Amino acid sequence: MKYQLPLILFDPDCPLCTRFKQGLEYLDKSLHFESARSEEVYAHFPELIRQNCLDKVHMITSDRRILCGQEVVDELLKTLPGVSKFSWLLDNDQGRKVKDFFYQKVEELREISRKKDEGCDQCPRS
């Protein structure tokens, strides 16, 4: 299978990841998505490590750069139509702190969701 770039790998078993994917699809029709659980994507991009892609969002840009985690957020802020017009607000120390804080909180929510799905006794039940 030939993949269209830019390509974002996401975990379809993670409800938070799936929501972000849906939101990004709404914002930008030029982004393409693939499950980080698909073995085929690792055959096509052998430089990717499956567990790393399941742990953090990965993006392969149009020029085949591989971005991970916060780098993906930074790239999307620069390139998404509508959002890019406001990216200058985050392009200073305070803006970077806000962006880092937001990304860290999303990662924490994702970890809580993962533990909850694994039957963690300490996680809140809905």
mmCIF file of C-alpha atoms in Angstrom:
data_model
loop_
_atom_site.group_PDB
_atom_site.id
_atom_site.type_symbol
_atom_site.label_atom_id
_atom_site.label_comp_id
_atom_site.label_asym_id
_atom_site.label_seq_id
_atom_site.Cartn_x
_atom_site.Cartn_y
_atom_site.Cartn_z
ATOM 1 C CA MET A 1 0.000 0.000 0.000
ATOM 2 C CA LYS A 2 1.257 3.444 -0.870
ATOM 3 C CA TYR A 3 0.729 5.963 1.904
ATOM 4 C CA GLN A 4 -0.142 9.576 1.224
ATOM 5 C CA LEU A 5 1.783 12.149 3.210
ATOM 6 C CA PRO A 6 1.504 13.862 5.602
ATOM 7 C CA LEU A 7 0.570 10.779 7.584
ATOM 8 C CA ILE A 8 -0.346 10.706 11.256
ATOM 9 C CA LEU A 9 -0.159 7.431 13.141
ATOM 10 C CA PHE A 10 -2.698 7.134 15.941
ATOM 11 C CA ASP A 11 -3.933 4.454 18.315
ATOM 12 C CA PRO A 12 -7.507 3.551 17.294
ATOM 13 C CA ASP A 13 -7.974 1.720 20.609
ATOM 14 C CA CYS A 14 -7.514 5.003 22.496
ATOM 15 C CA PRO A 15 -10.737 7.069 22.651
ATOM 16 C CA LEU A 16 -8.760 10.289 23.144
ATOM 17 C CA CYS A 17 -6.592 9.574 20.089
ATOM 18 C CA THR A 18 -9.668 8.784 18.010
ATOM 19 C CA ARG A 19 -11.307 12.077 19.047
ATOM 20 C CA PHE A 20 -8.207 14.063 18.121
ATOM 21 C CA LYS A 21 -8.078 12.265 14.783
ATOM 22 C CA GLN A 22 -11.713 13.159 14.101
ATOM 23 C CA GLY A 23 -11.064 16.779 15.009
ATOM 24 C CA LEU A 24 -7.997 16.977 12.789
ATOM 25 C CA GLU A 25 -9.880 15.381 9.888
ATOM 26 C CA TYR A 26 -12.491 18.102 10.246
ATOM 27 C CA LEU A 27 -9.850 20.870 10.279
ATOM 28 C CA ASP A 28 -7.640 19.657 7.440
ATOM 29 C CA LYS A 29 -8.625 17.286 4.660
ATOM 30 C CA SER A 30 -5.004 17.001 3.457
ATOM 31 C CA LEU A 31 -3.919 14.993 6.516
ATOM 32 C CA HIS A 32 -3.947 11.216 6.271
ATOM 33 C CA PHE A 33 -4.212 8.787 9.144
ATOM 34 C CA GLU A 34 -3.160 5.218 9.778
ATOM 35 C CA SER A 35 -3.477 2.951 12.758
ATOM 36 C CA ALA A 36 -0.265 2.657 14.763
ATOM 37 C CA ARG A 37 -1.313 -0.987 15.195
ATOM 38 C CA SER A 38 -1.052 -1.735 11.459
ATOM 39 C CA GLU A 39 1.944 -3.949 10.712
ATOM 40 C CA GLU A 40 1.938 -2.804 7.086
ATOM 41 C CA VAL A 41 2.929 0.753 7.992
ATOM 42 C CA TYR A 42 6.128 -0.521 9.675
ATOM 43 C CA ALA A 43 7.047 -2.548 6.597
ATOM 44 C CA HIS A 44 6.656 0.608 4.502
ATOM 45 C CA PHE A 45 8.466 2.845 7.011
ATOM 46 C CA PRO A 46 11.055 0.568 8.679
ATOM 47 C CA GLU A 47 12.536 3.532 10.569
ATOM 48 C CA LEU A 48 9.419 3.586 12.767
ATOM 49 C CA ILE A 49 9.294 1.585 15.989
ATOM 50 C CA ARG A 50 5.844 0.173 16.720
ATOM 51 C CA GLN A 51 5.884 0.610 20.501
ATOM 52 C CA ASN A 52 7.106 4.197 20.204
ATOM 53 C CA CYS A 53 4.248 4.959 17.805
ATOM 54 C CA LEU A 54 1.737 3.428 20.205
ATOM 55 C CA ASP A 55 3.172 5.425 23.109
ATOM 56 C CA LYS A 56 3.193 8.827 21.354
ATOM 57 C CA VAL A 57 1.625 10.264 18.245
ATOM 58 C CA HIS A 58 3.926 10.170 15.193
ATOM 59 C CA MET A 59 3.697 12.096 11.945
ATOM 60 C CA ILE A 60 5.499 11.594 8.659
ATOM 61 C CA THR A 61 5.621 14.948 6.891
ATOM 62 C CA SER A 62 5.375 15.570 3.168
ATOM 63 C CA ASP A 63 9.186 15.686 3.016
ATOM 64 C CA ARG A 64 9.360 12.355 4.940
ATOM 65 C CA ARG A 65 10.574 13.801 8.252
ATOM 66 C CA ILE A 66 9.385 11.782 11.225
ATOM 67 C CA LEU A 67 7.974 13.842 14.067
ATOM 68 C CA CYS A 68 6.983 12.541 17.487
ATOM 69 C CA GLY A 69 4.826 13.797 20.338
ATOM 70 C CA GLN A 70 5.175 17.541 20.910
ATOM 71 C CA GLU A 71 6.876 17.934 17.509
ATOM 72 C CA VAL A 72 3.626 16.798 15.861
ATOM 73 C CA VAL A 73 1.674 19.437 17.780
ATOM 74 C CA ASP A 74 4.183 22.108 16.750
ATOM 75 C CA GLU A 75 3.952 21.081 13.087
ATOM 76 C CA LEU A 76 0.162 21.052 13.131
ATOM 77 C CA LEU A 77 0.067 24.494 14.742
ATOM 78 C CA LYS A 78 2.278 25.810 11.945
ATOM 79 C CA THR A 79 0.434 24.171 9.074
ATOM 80 C CA LEU A 80 -3.264 23.713 9.890
ATOM 81 C CA PRO A 81 -5.462 26.186 8.019
ATOM 82 C CA GLY A 82 -6.998 28.642 10.438
ATOM 83 C CA VAL A 83 -4.802 27.583 13.333
ATOM 84 C CA SER A 84 -1.557 28.685 11.684
ATOM 85 C CA LYS A 85 -2.808 32.285 11.655
ATOM 86 C CA PHE A 86 -2.658 32.265 15.451
ATOM 87 C CA SER A 87 0.516 30.198 15.927
ATOM 88 C CA TRP A 88 2.528 33.387 16.533
ATOM 89 C CA LEU A 89 0.727 33.634 19.899
ATOM 90 C CA LEU A 90 2.537 30.486 20.998
ATOM 91 C CA ASP A 91 5.890 31.455 19.530
ATOM 92 C CA ASN A 92 7.394 32.879 22.734
ATOM 93 C CA ASP A 93 8.461 31.476 26.109
ATOM 94 C CA GLN A 94 5.044 31.862 27.716
ATOM 95 C CA GLY A 95 3.274 30.390 24.688
ATOM 96 C CA ARG A 96 5.618 27.413 24.651
ATOM 97 C CA LYS A 97 4.920 26.810 28.347
ATOM 98 C CA VAL A 98 1.183 26.831 27.691
ATOM 99 C CA LYS A 99 1.594 24.450 24.741
ATOM 100 C CA ASP A 100 3.869 22.121 26.747
ATOM 101 C CA PHE A 101 1.446 22.166 29.688
ATOM 102 C CA PHE A 102 -1.487 21.322 27.416
ATOM 103 C CA TYR A 103 0.413 18.499 25.714
ATOM 104 C CA GLN A 104 1.508 17.063 29.086
ATOM 105 C CA LYS A 105 -2.093 17.084 30.367
ATOM 106 C CA VAL A 106 -3.311 15.306 27.245
ATOM 107 C CA GLU A 107 -0.600 12.657 27.730
ATOM 108 C CA GLU A 108 -1.690 12.229 31.363
ATOM 109 C CA LEU A 109 -5.330 11.800 30.309
ATOM 110 C CA ARG A 110 -4.301 9.267 27.706
ATOM 111 C CA GLU A 111 -2.333 7.287 30.307
ATOM 112 C CA ILE A 112 -5.289 7.331 32.715
ATOM 113 C CA SER A 113 -7.557 6.133 29.902
ATOM 114 C CA ARG A 114 -5.110 3.351 29.036
ATOM 115 C CA LYS A 115 -4.859 2.193 32.666
ATOM 116 C CA LYS A 116 -8.631 2.329 33.045
ATOM 117 C CA ASP A 117 -9.054 0.120 29.965
ATOM 118 C CA GLU A 118 -6.537 -2.315 31.452
ATOM 119 C CA GLY A 119 -8.635 -2.603 34.622
ATOM 120 C CA CYS A 120 -6.586 -0.356 36.901
ATOM 121 C CA ASP A 121 -8.062 -0.416 40.444
ATOM 122 C CA GLN A 122 -6.926 3.156 41.135
ATOM 123 C CA CYS A 123 -8.594 4.751 38.097
ATOM 124 C CA PRO A 124 -11.996 6.437 38.438
ATOM 125 C CA ARG A 125 -14.936 4.598 36.923
ATOM 126 C CA SER A 126 -17.472 6.405 34.782
#
